[in-house]
Short mmCIF file of C-alpha atoms and ligand atoms in Angstrom, two decimals:
data_model
loop_
_atom_site.label_atom_id
_atom_site.label_comp_id
_atom_site.label_asym_id
_atom_site.label_seq_id
_atom_site.Cartn_x
_atom_site.Cartn_y
_atom_site.Cartn_z
CA MET A 1 138.25 69.24 -140.42
CA ALA A 2 138.57 66.57 -138.56
CA GLU A 3 141.84 69.05 -137.03
CA LYS A 4 139.42 71.49 -135.97
CA ASN A 5 136.86 68.87 -134.79
CA LEU A 6 139.26 67.43 -132.42
CA GLN A 7 140.10 70.79 -131.29
CA ASN A 8 137.53 71.37 -130.79
CA ILE A 9 136.96 69.19 -127.58
CA ASP A 10 136.74 71.07 -124.26
CA LEU A 11 138.19 68.32 -122.30
CA SER A 12 136.41 70.35 -118.81
CA GLU A 13 133.37 68.04 -119.91
CA TYR A 14 135.96 65.14 -118.86
CA PRO A 15 137.14 66.12 -114.85
CA HIS A 16 138.30 62.61 -114.27
CA ILE A 17 138.25 58.97 -115.47
CA ASN A 18 136.44 56.29 -113.11
CA ARG A 19 138.59 54.21 -113.47
CA GLY A 20 136.79 50.19 -113.88
CA LEU A 21 133.04 52.75 -113.58
CA ASP A 22 133.32 52.13 -109.75
CA GLY A 23 130.76 54.82 -108.02
CA ILE A 24 128.83 54.96 -110.78
CA VAL A 25 125.37 53.98 -110.80
CA ALA A 26 124.59 53.18 -114.48
CA PHE A 27 120.49 52.05 -114.01
CA SER A 28 117.83 52.06 -111.50
CA THR A 29 117.00 47.83 -110.83
CA THR A 30 114.46 45.72 -108.73
CA LYS A 31 116.45 43.12 -109.37
CA SER A 32 119.51 43.41 -106.42
CA PHE A 33 120.35 45.66 -103.61
CA ILE A 34 124.13 45.18 -101.84
CA ASP A 35 124.85 47.52 -98.71
CA GLY A 36 128.23 47.23 -98.82
CA GLN A 37 129.04 48.57 -95.76
CA SER A 38 126.55 46.54 -93.57
CA GLY A 39 126.99 43.62 -95.41
CA ASP A 40 123.10 42.75 -96.42
CA LEU A 41 122.13 41.52 -99.66
CA ILE A 42 118.35 41.49 -101.20
CA TYR A 43 116.89 39.95 -103.88
CA SER A 44 113.76 41.82 -105.58
CA GLY A 45 113.18 42.63 -101.55
CA TYR A 46 113.65 39.69 -99.70
CA HIS A 47 117.52 39.26 -97.31
CA ILE A 48 119.70 36.73 -98.61
CA ASP A 49 119.83 34.98 -95.57
CA ILE A 50 115.92 34.42 -95.94
CA LEU A 51 116.44 33.29 -98.98
CA ALA A 52 118.95 30.98 -98.20
CA GLU A 53 116.63 29.17 -95.41
CA ASN A 54 113.60 28.78 -97.25
CA ALA A 55 113.87 29.22 -101.18
CA THR A 56 114.51 26.91 -104.38
CA PHE A 57 116.42 27.87 -107.14
CA GLU A 58 113.53 27.55 -109.59
CA GLU A 59 111.54 30.19 -106.45
CA VAL A 60 114.03 32.77 -107.09
CA CYS A 61 114.26 31.99 -110.55
CA PHE A 62 110.66 33.03 -110.26
CA LEU A 63 111.49 35.98 -107.79
CA LEU A 64 113.76 38.06 -110.23
CA TRP A 65 112.35 37.17 -113.20
CA ASN A 66 108.53 38.46 -111.70
CA ASP A 67 109.82 40.07 -108.43
CA ARG A 68 107.73 38.64 -106.26
CA LEU A 69 107.57 34.89 -105.17
CA PRO A 70 105.37 32.17 -107.40
CA ASN A 71 101.91 30.57 -105.69
CA LYS A 72 102.48 26.97 -105.86
CA GLN A 73 101.02 26.70 -109.29
CA GLU A 74 102.71 28.84 -110.63
CA LEU A 75 105.93 27.03 -109.78
CA HIS A 76 104.52 24.04 -110.52
CA ASP A 77 104.41 25.75 -113.86
CA LEU A 78 108.31 27.16 -113.73
CA ASN A 79 109.26 23.42 -112.42
CA SER A 80 107.50 21.43 -115.57
CA SER A 81 108.95 23.94 -118.52
CA LEU A 82 112.25 23.72 -116.90
CA ARG A 83 112.07 20.23 -116.87
CA LYS A 84 110.78 19.91 -120.61
CA GLN A 85 113.74 22.29 -121.73
CA ARG A 86 116.65 20.37 -120.53
CA GLY A 87 117.52 18.29 -123.05
CA LEU A 88 119.81 19.61 -126.10
CA PRO A 89 119.41 19.89 -129.66
CA ALA A 90 121.62 17.37 -131.42
CA PRO A 91 124.12 19.40 -133.08
CA VAL A 92 125.28 21.11 -129.38
CA LEU A 93 125.20 17.30 -128.49
CA ASP A 94 127.96 16.78 -131.14
CA TYR A 95 130.19 19.67 -131.17
CA ILE A 96 130.13 18.93 -127.13
CA LYS A 97 131.60 15.65 -127.47
CA ASN A 98 133.87 16.43 -130.35
CA THR A 99 135.80 19.21 -129.05
CA ASN A 100 138.75 19.28 -127.27
CA LYS A 101 138.50 17.41 -124.24
CA SER A 102 141.41 19.75 -122.55
CA ALA A 103 139.27 23.13 -123.10
CA GLU A 104 137.94 24.96 -120.49
CA PRO A 105 135.17 24.54 -119.38
CA MET A 106 133.43 27.92 -118.90
CA ALA A 107 134.89 27.98 -123.12
CA VAL A 108 132.03 25.00 -124.27
CA LEU A 109 129.84 26.43 -121.88
CA ARG A 110 129.88 30.25 -124.12
CA SER A 111 130.48 27.95 -127.24
CA ALA A 112 127.49 25.79 -126.61
CA VAL A 113 125.52 29.09 -125.37
CA SER A 114 125.82 30.81 -128.13
CA MET A 115 125.30 27.76 -130.33
CA LEU A 116 121.55 27.67 -128.82
CA ALA A 117 120.69 30.47 -130.37
CA ASP A 118 120.36 28.17 -134.18
CA PHE A 119 118.04 25.84 -132.78
CA GLN A 120 115.14 28.14 -130.34
CA ASP A 121 112.04 28.18 -132.48
CA ASP A 122 111.25 31.70 -134.68
CA ASP A 123 108.68 32.16 -132.25
CA ALA A 124 110.18 31.65 -129.53
CA ASP A 125 109.49 34.85 -126.85
CA ASP A 126 112.89 35.94 -124.20
CA THR A 127 110.99 34.52 -120.91
CA ALA A 128 110.28 30.78 -122.90
CA ASN A 129 114.56 31.50 -123.81
CA ALA A 130 115.38 32.28 -120.17
CA ILE A 131 114.05 28.83 -119.33
CA ALA A 132 115.82 27.08 -122.14
CA LEU A 133 118.82 28.17 -120.81
CA THR A 134 118.19 27.98 -117.79
CA ALA A 135 117.89 24.84 -118.25
CA LYS A 136 120.10 23.86 -120.54
CA MET A 137 122.78 25.26 -118.97
CA PRO A 138 123.58 22.50 -116.34
CA THR A 139 122.83 19.40 -119.02
CA ILE A 140 126.06 21.66 -120.75
CA ILE A 141 128.37 21.27 -118.23
CA ALA A 142 127.11 18.17 -117.53
CA ALA A 143 127.19 16.48 -120.84
CA PHE A 144 131.66 17.97 -121.43
CA ASN A 145 132.78 16.89 -117.98
CA ARG A 146 130.92 13.03 -118.76
CA ALA A 147 132.73 13.51 -122.86
CA ARG A 148 136.27 14.36 -121.65
CA GLN A 149 136.72 11.50 -119.37
CA GLY A 150 135.08 9.57 -121.91
CA LYS A 151 131.89 8.57 -120.70
CA ASP A 152 128.19 7.79 -121.99
CA ILE A 153 126.24 11.24 -121.60
CA VAL A 154 123.88 10.66 -119.12
CA GLU A 155 120.35 12.25 -120.22
CA PRO A 156 118.32 14.53 -118.02
CA LEU A 157 115.69 13.52 -116.50
CA ALA A 158 111.94 14.31 -116.83
CA ASP A 159 111.26 15.12 -112.88
CA GLY A 160 113.64 16.32 -110.08
CA SER A 161 114.87 19.99 -109.35
CA THR A 162 117.82 21.81 -111.38
CA ALA A 163 120.71 21.14 -108.16
CA PHE A 164 119.51 17.68 -108.17
CA ASN A 165 118.89 17.01 -111.66
CA PHE A 166 122.96 18.32 -112.13
CA LEU A 167 124.44 16.60 -110.07
CA TYR A 168 122.64 13.19 -111.28
CA MET A 169 123.68 14.16 -115.06
CA LEU A 170 127.29 14.53 -113.55
CA ASN A 171 127.70 11.26 -111.77
CA GLY A 172 125.21 8.99 -113.49
CA GLU A 173 123.70 9.01 -109.89
CA LYS A 174 121.61 10.21 -107.74
CA PRO A 175 121.97 12.54 -105.55
CA GLY A 176 120.96 12.21 -102.16
CA GLU A 177 119.24 14.95 -99.88
CA ALA A 178 121.67 16.75 -98.56
CA ALA A 179 124.16 16.38 -101.68
CA GLU A 180 120.89 18.12 -103.72
CA ARG A 181 120.08 20.60 -100.50
CA THR A 182 124.39 21.71 -100.70
CA MET A 183 123.78 21.85 -104.86
CA ASP A 184 120.58 24.66 -104.60
CA LEU A 185 121.78 26.49 -101.51
CA CYS A 186 124.91 27.15 -103.84
CA LEU A 187 122.52 28.15 -106.39
CA VAL A 188 120.54 30.57 -104.51
CA LEU A 189 123.73 32.37 -103.34
CA HIS A 190 124.88 32.98 -106.94
CA ALA A 191 122.48 33.80 -108.23
CA GLU A 192 122.16 38.11 -108.58
CA HIS A 193 124.38 40.67 -107.47
CA GLY A 194 123.46 44.12 -108.74
CA MET A 195 125.54 45.24 -111.64
CA ASN A 196 129.10 43.12 -111.22
CA ALA A 197 130.80 42.61 -115.21
CA SER A 198 128.65 40.23 -116.40
CA THR A 199 125.87 41.54 -115.82
CA PHE A 200 127.01 45.08 -117.12
CA THR A 201 128.43 42.42 -120.06
CA ALA A 202 124.52 41.23 -120.47
CA ARG A 203 123.03 44.99 -120.26
CA THR A 204 125.39 46.83 -122.82
CA VAL A 205 124.97 43.48 -125.15
CA CYS A 206 120.80 43.64 -124.84
CA ALA A 207 120.94 47.74 -124.87
CA THR A 208 122.30 47.14 -129.00
CA GLU A 209 118.69 45.31 -129.24
CA SER A 210 120.55 42.78 -129.82
CA ASP A 211 119.24 39.17 -129.38
CA MET A 212 118.96 37.43 -124.70
CA PHE A 213 121.62 34.13 -126.38
CA SER A 214 124.63 37.28 -127.35
CA ALA A 215 124.01 38.75 -123.84
CA ILE A 216 124.68 35.76 -121.95
CA THR A 217 128.02 34.97 -124.18
CA GLY A 218 129.12 37.81 -123.91
CA ALA A 219 128.15 37.56 -119.47
CA ILE A 220 129.71 33.79 -119.57
CA GLY A 221 132.47 35.42 -121.37
CA ALA A 222 133.19 38.40 -118.90
CA LEU A 223 132.75 35.47 -116.17
CA LYS A 224 134.90 33.46 -116.78
CA GLY A 225 137.85 36.06 -115.95
CA PRO A 226 139.69 34.98 -112.63
CA LEU A 227 138.94 38.95 -111.19
CA HIS A 228 135.14 37.73 -111.36
CA GLY A 229 133.76 33.76 -111.62
CA GLY A 230 136.73 32.59 -112.80
CA ALA A 231 137.85 33.04 -108.35
CA ASN A 232 136.68 30.38 -107.35
CA THR A 233 138.64 27.37 -109.64
CA ALA A 234 141.47 30.43 -108.79
CA VAL A 235 140.77 29.11 -104.85
CA MET A 236 140.72 25.47 -105.52
CA ASN A 237 144.16 25.57 -106.66
CA THR A 238 145.39 27.76 -104.17
CA LEU A 239 144.85 24.74 -101.51
CA LEU A 240 145.59 22.06 -104.15
CA THR A 241 148.83 23.35 -104.21
CA LEU A 242 149.29 23.82 -100.13
CA LYS A 243 147.94 19.66 -100.37
CA GLU A 244 151.20 19.29 -102.73
CA GLN A 245 153.41 20.52 -99.72
CA GLY A 246 152.02 18.29 -97.26
CA GLU A 247 153.73 18.92 -93.87
CA ASP A 248 155.43 22.47 -95.22
CA ALA A 249 151.91 23.66 -96.41
CA ASP A 250 151.63 26.88 -94.18
CA PRO A 251 148.82 28.82 -95.07
CA VAL A 252 149.94 31.66 -93.34
CA ALA A 253 153.25 31.80 -94.94
CA PHE A 254 151.45 31.16 -98.54
CA THR A 255 149.49 34.64 -97.58
CA LYS A 256 151.86 36.65 -96.39
CA GLY A 257 153.79 35.95 -99.39
CA LYS A 258 151.92 36.61 -101.70
CA LEU A 259 150.92 40.31 -99.90
CA GLU A 260 154.62 41.16 -99.81
CA ARG A 261 154.97 40.57 -103.64
CA LYS A 262 151.57 42.43 -104.15
CA GLU A 263 150.06 39.41 -105.67
CA LYS A 264 145.93 39.30 -105.59
CA LEU A 265 144.79 36.87 -103.10
CA MET A 266 142.22 34.68 -105.00
CA GLY A 267 138.68 34.49 -103.09
CA PHE A 268 138.87 37.83 -100.89
CA GLY A 269 137.87 41.74 -102.53
CA HIS A 270 134.98 43.17 -103.74
CA ARG A 271 134.77 46.06 -105.69
CA VAL A 272 131.66 47.09 -103.14
CA TYR A 273 131.60 44.60 -99.72
CA LYS A 274 133.88 46.55 -97.29
CA THR A 275 133.15 43.77 -94.82
CA PHE A 276 132.00 40.06 -94.47
CA ASP A 277 130.60 39.59 -97.91
CA PRO A 278 126.78 37.97 -96.69
CA ARG A 279 126.73 34.57 -99.00
CA ALA A 280 130.54 33.55 -97.59
CA PHE A 281 128.62 33.50 -94.38
CA HIS A 282 126.71 31.01 -95.57
CA LEU A 283 129.40 29.47 -97.82
CA ARG A 284 131.90 29.48 -95.01
CA LYS A 285 128.83 27.99 -92.86
CA MET A 286 128.64 24.99 -95.00
CA SER A 287 132.52 24.34 -96.17
CA LYS A 288 132.78 23.47 -92.54
CA ALA A 289 130.37 21.02 -92.08
CA LEU A 290 131.10 19.27 -95.45
CA SER A 291 135.06 19.30 -94.56
CA GLU A 292 134.05 17.52 -91.44
CA GLU A 293 132.06 15.31 -93.00
CA THR A 294 134.31 14.10 -95.92
CA GLY A 295 137.94 14.06 -93.82
CA HIS A 296 138.86 17.91 -95.70
CA GLU A 297 138.88 19.45 -92.44
CA TYR A 298 142.49 20.33 -93.53
CA LEU A 299 141.64 22.42 -96.00
CA TYR A 300 138.13 24.38 -94.23
CA ASN A 301 141.67 24.86 -91.35
CA TRP A 302 143.55 26.01 -94.16
CA SER A 303 140.99 28.64 -95.55
CA GLU A 304 140.85 29.99 -92.31
CA ALA A 305 143.93 30.87 -91.70
CA MET A 306 144.30 32.83 -94.96
CA VAL A 307 141.51 34.72 -93.65
CA LYS A 308 142.44 35.44 -90.17
CA THR A 309 145.76 36.46 -92.57
CA MET A 310 143.58 38.88 -94.85
CA LYS A 311 142.24 40.43 -92.24
CA GLU A 312 145.16 40.97 -90.08
CA GLU A 313 147.43 42.26 -92.49
CA LYS A 314 145.25 43.61 -95.18
CA ASN A 315 141.61 44.74 -93.62
CA ILE A 316 140.23 42.55 -96.43
CA ASP A 317 137.35 39.26 -96.36
CA PRO A 318 136.38 36.49 -98.40
CA ASN A 319 134.58 37.41 -101.51
CA VAL A 320 131.40 34.60 -102.15
CA ASP A 321 133.89 32.64 -104.48
CA PHE A 322 136.59 31.82 -101.07
CA PHE A 323 133.88 29.15 -99.42
CA SER A 324 132.05 28.14 -102.67
CA ALA A 325 135.58 25.88 -103.64
CA THR A 326 135.22 23.77 -100.66
CA VAL A 327 132.05 23.35 -100.89
CA TYR A 328 131.98 21.67 -104.06
CA TYR A 329 135.40 19.84 -103.67
CA SER A 330 133.97 18.15 -101.01
CA ILE A 331 131.30 17.16 -103.25
CA GLY A 332 133.21 15.80 -105.37
CA ILE A 333 133.06 18.25 -108.79
CA GLN A 334 135.86 19.18 -110.45
CA PRO A 335 137.35 22.28 -109.47
CA ASP A 336 137.53 23.37 -113.12
CA LEU A 337 133.59 23.30 -113.36
CA TYR A 338 133.40 25.77 -110.28
CA THR A 339 132.69 29.14 -112.29
CA CYS A 340 130.38 26.51 -115.13
CA ILE A 341 128.28 26.61 -111.34
CA PHE A 342 128.46 30.33 -111.08
CA ALA A 343 126.95 30.56 -114.51
CA MET A 344 124.71 27.71 -114.29
CA SER A 345 123.05 30.24 -110.97
CA ARG A 346 123.48 33.37 -112.21
CA ILE A 347 121.76 32.61 -115.35
CA SER A 348 118.30 34.14 -113.44
CA GLY A 349 119.96 37.39 -112.83
CA TRP A 350 121.56 37.88 -115.96
CA THR A 351 118.04 37.07 -117.32
CA ALA A 352 116.39 39.04 -115.01
CA HIS A 353 118.52 41.79 -116.08
CA PHE A 354 117.46 41.38 -119.64
CA PHE A 355 113.98 41.76 -118.68
CA GLU A 356 114.68 45.06 -116.93
CA GLN A 357 116.86 46.50 -119.68
CA LYS A 358 115.16 46.07 -122.64
CA ALA A 359 112.11 47.02 -120.56
CA ASN A 360 113.73 50.21 -120.37
CA ASN A 361 115.81 51.08 -122.87
CA ARG A 362 118.85 53.05 -123.85
CA LEU A 363 121.99 52.37 -125.87
CA ILE A 364 124.80 51.93 -123.51
CA ARG A 365 127.71 54.08 -124.75
CA PRO A 366 130.14 56.02 -122.52
CA ARG A 367 133.20 58.20 -123.60
CA ALA A 368 137.08 57.54 -123.43
CA LEU A 369 139.28 60.57 -123.24
CA TYR A 370 141.62 60.57 -125.19
CA VAL A 371 145.54 60.88 -124.67
CA GLY A 372 147.15 60.10 -128.43
CA GLU A 373 148.55 62.77 -130.66
CA LYS A 374 147.00 65.15 -132.81
CA ASN A 375 147.45 66.36 -135.86
CA LEU A 376 150.26 64.07 -136.83
CA GLU A 377 151.59 65.24 -140.92
CA TRP A 378 150.75 61.59 -142.69
CA THR A 379 153.87 59.68 -143.52
CA PRO A 380 153.97 58.21 -147.26
CA ILE A 381 154.73 54.46 -146.70
CA GLU A 382 158.14 53.65 -148.76
CA GLU A 383 159.60 56.88 -145.78
CA ARG A 384 157.87 55.01 -142.66
C1 SDX B 401 133.18 38.17 -108.06
O1 SDX B 401 130.99 42.61 -108.59
C2 SDX B 401 130.16 41.31 -107.77
O2 SDX B 401 129.31 41.89 -107.29
C3 SDX B 401 131.39 40.18 -108.43
C4 SDX B 401 130.66 39.26 -107.64
C5 SDX B 401 129.48 38.34 -107.96
O3 SDX B 401 128.24 38.22 -106.79
O4 SDX B 401 128.82 38.38 -109.06
O5 SDX B 401 130.65 39.16 -105.93
C6 SDX B 401 131.25 37.72 -107.98
O6 SDX B 401 133.47 38.67 -109.23
C7 SDX B 401 133.87 38.08 -106.38
C8 SDX B 401 135.21 38.88 -107.22
C9 SDX B 401 136.04 37.41 -107.35
N1 SDX B 401 137.39 37.72 -107.45
C10 SDX B 401 138.34 37.82 -106.71
O7 SDX B 401 138.43 36.82 -105.47
C11 SDX B 401 139.90 38.25 -107.41
C12 SDX B 401 140.42 38.53 -106.00
N2 SDX B 401 140.55 39.98 -105.53
C13 SDX B 401 140.08 41.17 -106.79
O8 SDX B 401 141.58 40.68 -107.44
C14 SDX B 401 139.76 42.60 -106.28
O9 SDX B 401 139.32 42.49 -104.73
C15 SDX B 401 138.42 42.56 -107.18
C16 SDX B 401 138.44 42.40 -108.76
C17 SDX B 401 137.44 41.61 -106.83
C18 SDX B 401 138.35 43.92 -106.98
O10 SDX B 401 138.63 44.70 -107.18
P1 SDX B 401 138.65 46.53 -106.92
O11 SDX B 401 137.82 47.14 -106.50
O12 SDX B 401 139.18 47.47 -108.37
O13 SDX B 401 139.83 46.76 -105.83
P2 SDX B 401 141.39 47.07 -106.36
O14 SDX B 401 142.19 45.99 -107.08
O15 SDX B 401 141.31 48.05 -106.56
O16 SDX B 401 142.08 46.91 -104.19
C19 SDX B 401 141.86 48.06 -103.91
C20 SDX B 401 142.99 47.28 -102.80
C21 SDX B 401 144.27 47.49 -103.60
O17 SDX B 401 145.79 47.76 -102.50
P3 SDX B 401 146.32 49.13 -102.67
O18 SDX B 401 146.65 49.15 -104.27
O19 SDX B 401 145.31 49.96 -102.24
O20 SDX B 401 147.23 49.17 -101.01
O21 SDX B 401 142.93 45.93 -101.83
C22 SDX B 401 143.36 45.14 -102.25
C23 SDX B 401 144.34 45.90 -104.06
O22 SDX B 401 146.04 45.30 -103.75
N3 SDX B 401 143.32 44.01 -102.76
C24 SDX B 401 144.41 42.33 -102.76
C25 SDX B 401 142.15 41.54 -102.83
N4 SDX B 401 141.26 42.85 -102.89
C26 SDX B 401 141.93 43.85 -103.26
N5 SDX B 401 144.59 42.63 -102.72
C27 SDX B 401 145.59 41.02 -102.38
N6 SDX B 401 144.01 40.10 -102.95
C28 SDX B 401 143.67 40.74 -102.93
N7 SDX B 401 142.38 39.96 -103.29
#
């Protein structure tokens, strides 16, 4: 019977395999639009340049969740809900304090987010869960960073923005206006980006009618990889490797060497953009200004040398992860936390897509073309 079914599969149904689902449109969405040829990005109607200039991260959260900007009262209400939700349940805090100090921060974030599900009120709806996740992720990241250094954990403040509070919990002192604005702008720029791998993961989990915590746990796992959000840490590690070479550091030769060996340069290339990533324009500007201010011009100059070489050699531009690395480095953040900051922002997009998927759900279940053997005879174990 099984044999008959296999033979009945009509292979002409599968004209080709679309590796990496390249170009496949799987959903409709109101959350973001990307023009990969012109290098434009829109979140729920607003161009990224407009948002970068005017919006706070909290306004972007509201925008993505509701497809419109909040009025004063709505923004005030969202800010106070986020502030109330910043604290962590004691068992989650205990886990953060007691886990392996050399664990990867993204792995700790993933596990802590998964644990949060056990402590949410049974009657909390998806909106409450999205607010709780957005509020608690910065606390998890900052708490682990302090715990692994043997420092006291800094309790979240009952006021201030997400960006302000995160830097405060990380460093134990209140940040200045410039550092807060830098962090806030980074959160705005990373909030949402179409059907990227982690958002697709979140939607796939949601589509089985699983819960938001499961979807976000999966999304964090997907973001962690160096082909996705993990690239920003990898970029900084590249620049720090060059720094170790001292006077011999040669970013052009380094880039060419990588290409000759057919290795990928982290922070370059994109599935959708065939031109400069519009987010990278903003991050590049910030990277230049901050590097000069903090005496790290050489890092910025090396970055520009790599950008020029990649353009000349491969016609490939930097993506969002390239200049964000030097921005975070200039404000004193440890390289292995960079992907966590991406997650702390992208939670807004992931949860927005969760709402959207749930409102118009269908199980996500593509096919695979079987290329293995058929009709094998059973061999008893003694004869294998
Ligand atoms: C993010 O999807 C999103 O929207 C993601 C994101 C978001 O906001 O969510 O924008 C965030 O994930 C940014 C990407 C971060 N990743 C990296 O920086 C890792 C390095 N980049 C790549 O490995 C690559 O460019 C990807 C993974 C980003 C895209 O991969 P694709 O679309 O599968 O492209 P590919 O690997 O098939 O490359 C196509 C060609 C190849 O050359 P040829 O074999 O055709 O000659 O471009 C070359 C590649 O070798 N290429 C690179 C390169 N990226 C592409 N060559 C060297 N270095 C690179 N970085």
